CSV table of C-alpha atoms in Angstrom, one decimal:
chain,number,residue,atom,x,y,z
A,1,MET,CA,82.4,109.3,121.7
A,2,ALA,CA,83.8,112.5,120.1
A,3,PHE,CA,83.3,113.0,116.4
A,4,ARG,CA,85.2,114.8,113.8
A,5,TYR,CA,82.9,116.7,111.5
A,6,ARG,CA,83.6,117.9,108.0
A,7,ASP,CA,81.2,119.2,105.4
A,8,LEU,CA,78.0,117.2,105.7
A,9,ALA,CA,76.7,118.0,102.2
A,10,MET,CA,77.0,115.3,99.5
A,11,PRO,CA,79.6,116.4,97.0
A,12,GLU,CA,78.5,116.7,93.3
A,13,SER,CA,82.2,116.4,92.2
A,14,HIS,CA,85.2,114.7,93.7
A,15,PRO,CA,87.5,117.0,95.7
A,16,ARG,CA,90.4,115.4,94.0
A,17,ARG,CA,91.0,115.5,90.3
A,18,ASP,CA,91.8,112.6,88.0
A,19,ASP,CA,95.2,111.6,86.7
A,20,ALA,CA,94.9,114.0,83.8
A,21,GLY,CA,94.0,116.9,86.2
A,22,GLN,CA,90.4,117.0,85.1
A,23,PRO,CA,87.4,117.3,87.6
A,24,VAL,CA,85.4,114.1,88.3
A,25,ILE,CA,81.7,115.0,88.2
A,26,PHE,CA,79.3,112.5,89.9
A,27,THR,CA,76.3,111.6,87.8
A,28,ALA,CA,74.7,110.0,90.8
A,29,PRO,CA,76.3,111.1,94.1
A,30,SER,CA,76.5,108.6,96.9
A,31,THR,CA,74.7,109.1,100.1
A,32,PRO,CA,76.6,109.0,103.4
A,33,THR,CA,75.1,107.1,106.4
A,34,PRO,CA,74.6,108.6,109.8
A,35,LEU,CA,77.7,108.5,112.1
A,36,SER,CA,75.9,106.1,114.4
A,37,CYS,CA,76.2,103.4,111.8
A,38,TRP,CA,80.0,103.1,112.3
A,39,ASP,CA,79.5,101.8,115.8
A,40,ASP,CA,77.0,99.1,114.9
A,41,PRO,CA,78.7,96.0,113.5
A,42,THR,CA,75.4,94.8,111.9
A,43,THR,CA,74.9,98.0,109.9
A,44,ILE,CA,76.4,99.2,106.6
A,45,ALA,CA,78.3,102.5,107.1
A,46,ARG,CA,79.3,104.7,104.2
A,47,VAL,CA,81.4,107.8,103.8
A,48,VAL,CA,81.8,110.1,100.8
A,49,PRO,CA,85.0,112.1,99.9
A,50,ASP,CA,86.0,114.3,102.8
A,51,GLY,CA,82.9,113.3,104.7
A,52,PRO,CA,82.4,113.0,108.4
A,53,LEU,CA,83.8,110.0,110.4
A,54,PRO,CA,84.2,109.0,114.0
A,55,GLU,CA,87.6,109.7,115.5
A,56,ARG,CA,88.2,106.0,116.1
A,57,LEU,CA,86.8,102.7,114.8
A,58,ASN,CA,87.3,99.5,116.7
A,59,GLY,CA,89.9,101.2,118.9
A,60,LEU,CA,92.0,102.5,116.0
A,61,ALA,CA,92.1,106.1,114.9
A,62,LEU,CA,90.9,107.2,111.5
A,63,PRO,CA,93.4,110.0,110.6
A,64,PRO,CA,94.8,110.5,107.0
A,65,GLY,CA,97.6,108.1,106.4
A,66,SER,CA,100.5,107.2,104.2
A,67,PRO,CA,101.2,103.8,102.6
A,68,GLN,CA,104.9,103.9,103.3
A,69,GLY,CA,106.0,101.2,105.8
A,70,SER,CA,102.8,99.2,105.6
A,71,ASP,CA,104.2,96.3,103.7
A,72,ASP,CA,107.3,95.3,105.7
A,73,ALA,CA,106.1,91.8,106.5
A,74,ASN,CA,103.9,91.1,103.6
A,75,TRP,CA,106.5,89.3,101.4
A,76,ARG,CA,106.6,86.5,104.0
A,77,LEU,CA,103.2,85.2,103.0
A,78,THR,CA,103.0,81.7,101.5
A,79,LEU,CA,101.5,82.1,98.1
A,80,PRO,CA,100.5,79.8,95.3
A,81,PRO,CA,101.6,80.7,91.8
A,82,LEU,CA,99.3,83.1,89.9
A,83,ALA,CA,97.8,81.3,86.9
A,84,ILE,CA,98.1,83.8,84.0
A,85,VAL,CA,95.3,83.7,81.4
A,86,PRO,CA,96.3,84.8,77.9
A,87,GLY,CA,95.0,88.3,77.2
A,88,LYS,CA,94.5,89.1,80.9
A,89,ALA,CA,96.9,91.2,82.9
A,90,PRO,CA,98.0,90.3,86.5
A,91,ALA,CA,96.3,92.4,89.2
A,92,ALA,CA,95.9,92.4,92.9
A,93,GLY,CA,93.5,93.7,95.5
A,94,ALA,CA,92.6,93.4,99.2
A,95,VAL,CA,89.6,92.5,101.4
A,96,VAL,CA,90.3,94.6,104.5
A,97,MET,CA,88.6,93.1,107.6
A,98,GLU,CA,87.7,94.9,110.8
A,99,PRO,CA,87.7,93.2,114.2
A,100,ASP,CA,83.9,93.7,114.3
A,101,GLY,CA,83.4,91.4,111.3
A,102,ARG,CA,82.8,94.0,108.6
A,103,VAL,CA,84.9,94.5,105.4
A,104,TRP,CA,85.7,97.6,103.4
A,105,VAL,CA,84.1,98.1,100.0
A,106,ILE,CA,84.7,100.9,97.5
A,107,HIS,CA,82.1,102.5,95.2
A,108,PRO,CA,83.8,103.4,91.9
A,109,SER,CA,83.1,106.9,90.6
A,110,ASN,CA,80.1,106.8,88.3
A,111,ALA,CA,80.0,103.0,88.6
A,112,PHE,CA,83.1,102.7,86.4
A,113,GLY,CA,83.3,99.4,84.6
A,114,GLY,CA,79.8,98.5,85.6
A,115,TYR,CA,80.7,98.3,89.3
A,116,ARG,CA,78.4,100.0,91.8
A,117,ALA,CA,80.6,98.5,94.5
A,118,THR,CA,83.6,96.2,94.7
A,119,PHE,CA,86.8,95.7,96.6
A,120,PRO,CA,89.9,97.8,95.9
A,121,LYS,CA,92.1,96.4,93.2
A,122,GLY,CA,94.3,97.3,90.3
A,123,LYS,CA,96.6,95.9,87.6
A,124,GLN,CA,100.2,95.2,88.5
A,125,GLU,CA,102.6,98.0,87.5
A,126,PRO,CA,106.2,97.4,86.4
A,127,GLY,CA,108.5,97.1,89.4
A,128,LEU,CA,105.7,96.3,91.9
A,129,SER,CA,104.9,92.9,93.4
A,130,LEU,CA,101.3,91.8,93.7
A,131,GLU,CA,101.5,92.4,97.4
A,132,GLN,CA,102.7,96.0,96.8
A,133,THR,CA,100.0,96.4,94.2
A,134,ALA,CA,97.3,95.4,96.6
A,135,ILE,CA,98.6,97.8,99.3
A,136,LYS,CA,98.9,100.7,96.8
A,137,GLU,CA,95.5,100.3,95.3
A,138,THR,CA,93.8,100.0,98.7
A,139,PHE,CA,95.4,103.2,99.8
A,140,GLU,CA,94.5,105.1,96.6
A,141,GLU,CA,90.9,103.8,96.2
A,142,ALA,CA,89.9,103.5,99.9
A,143,GLY,CA,92.3,105.7,101.8
A,144,LEU,CA,93.4,102.8,104.0
A,145,VAL,CA,96.9,101.8,105.1
A,146,ILE,CA,96.9,98.0,105.4
A,147,ALA,CA,99.0,95.0,106.2
A,148,LEU,CA,98.3,91.8,104.2
A,149,THR,CA,97.5,88.8,106.4
A,150,ARG,CA,97.1,86.0,103.9
A,151,TRP,CA,96.1,85.0,100.3
A,152,LEU,CA,92.4,84.7,99.8
A,153,ILE,CA,91.6,83.8,96.2
A,154,ASP,CA,92.6,84.4,92.5
A,155,VAL,CA,89.7,85.6,90.3
A,156,PRO,CA,89.6,86.0,86.5
A,157,ARG,CA,88.0,89.3,85.8
A,158,SER,CA,87.1,91.3,82.6
A,159,SER,CA,90.7,92.2,81.6
A,160,SER,CA,92.8,90.7,84.4
A,161,VAL,CA,93.4,87.8,86.8
A,162,CYS,CA,93.3,89.4,90.2
A,163,ARG,CA,94.9,88.0,93.3
A,164,TYR,CA,93.0,89.0,96.4
A,165,PHE,CA,94.6,89.1,99.9
A,166,LEU,CA,92.9,89.4,103.3
A,167,ALA,CA,94.2,92.4,105.1
A,168,ARG,CA,93.9,94.4,108.3
A,169,ARG,CA,93.7,98.1,108.7
A,170,LEU,CA,96.8,99.9,110.2
A,171,GLY,CA,95.6,103.4,109.6
A,172,GLY,CA,94.4,105.9,107.1
A,173,SER,CA,91.0,107.4,106.5
A,174,PRO,CA,88.4,106.3,104.0
A,175,ALA,CA,87.3,109.9,103.7
A,176,ASP,CA,90.6,110.5,101.9
A,177,MET,CA,89.7,108.1,99.1
A,178,GLY,CA,91.2,109.0,95.7
A,179,TRP,CA,89.2,110.2,92.6
A,180,GLU,CA,88.5,106.7,91.4
A,181,SER,CA,86.0,106.2,94.3
A,182,GLN,CA,82.9,108.2,95.1
A,183,ALA,CA,82.3,106.5,98.4
A,184,VAL,CA,83.7,103.8,100.7
A,185,SER,CA,81.5,101.5,102.8
A,186,LEU,CA,82.0,99.2,105.8
A,187,VAL,CA,79.8,96.2,105.2
A,188,PRO,CA,79.0,93.1,107.4
A,189,ILE,CA,80.1,90.0,105.4
A,190,ALA,CA,76.5,88.6,105.8
A,191,ARG,CA,75.2,91.6,103.9
A,192,LEU,CA,77.7,91.8,101.0
A,193,ASP,CA,74.9,90.6,98.6
A,194,GLU,CA,73.2,93.9,99.2
A,195,VAL,CA,76.1,96.0,97.8
A,196,LEU,CA,78.1,93.7,95.5
A,197,HIS,CA,76.1,93.0,92.3
A,198,HIS,CA,78.8,92.4,89.7
A,199,PRO,CA,79.2,88.7,88.7
A,200,ASN,CA,83.0,89.1,88.9
A,201,ASP,CA,82.7,89.5,92.7
A,202,GLN,CA,80.7,86.4,93.2
A,203,PRO,CA,83.8,84.2,93.9
A,204,LEU,CA,84.9,86.6,96.5
A,205,ARG,CA,81.5,86.5,98.3
A,206,GLU,CA,81.7,82.7,98.3
A,207,ALA,CA,85.3,82.7,99.6
A,208,LEU,CA,84.5,85.1,102.4
A,209,ARG,CA,81.8,82.8,103.7
A,210,HIS,CA,84.5,80.4,104.7
A,211,VAL,CA,86.9,82.9,106.4
């Protein structure tokens, strides 16, 4: 397999600035895994911003992508109503599954919110559906272009009630993650307990055991 190499050094700051145009300095930079990990479905693989990746994963290329056009069929999903909790905003996220049985996990920059790792998500913005929110947040935080496949679970979190969808990758590159993430990992479902430690993610781990 041919590989695309970028700078192998661990970055001490994010190559992309935050929404205010300020640099994001990593207090504890993440460590990328060897490229061989991406080919082993039993192994956790991790990439840092602009880090090296194989050219293809599970038969699908890993080039930079655009979220446009990735949500054409997602509004046809059958969804239960979202139960709004007073004081909590509606939000949405995605669990993106690969054909090899692994799922994509983001590592928020400097463990923002107490999360060393979690799934991409964000609060619903005016004018966006929950489906569009999940697609947008996954692209911004994980660099992935996705199609939603079905509803997974609704989870009350610290300041939101988050609707999670299962999704599949259409394109994009995790190395192009936005400033909110300092690494993106591909994790076997059976090993999620090794990387997801926040109690808010416990319902997701349980739901994925039945997928």
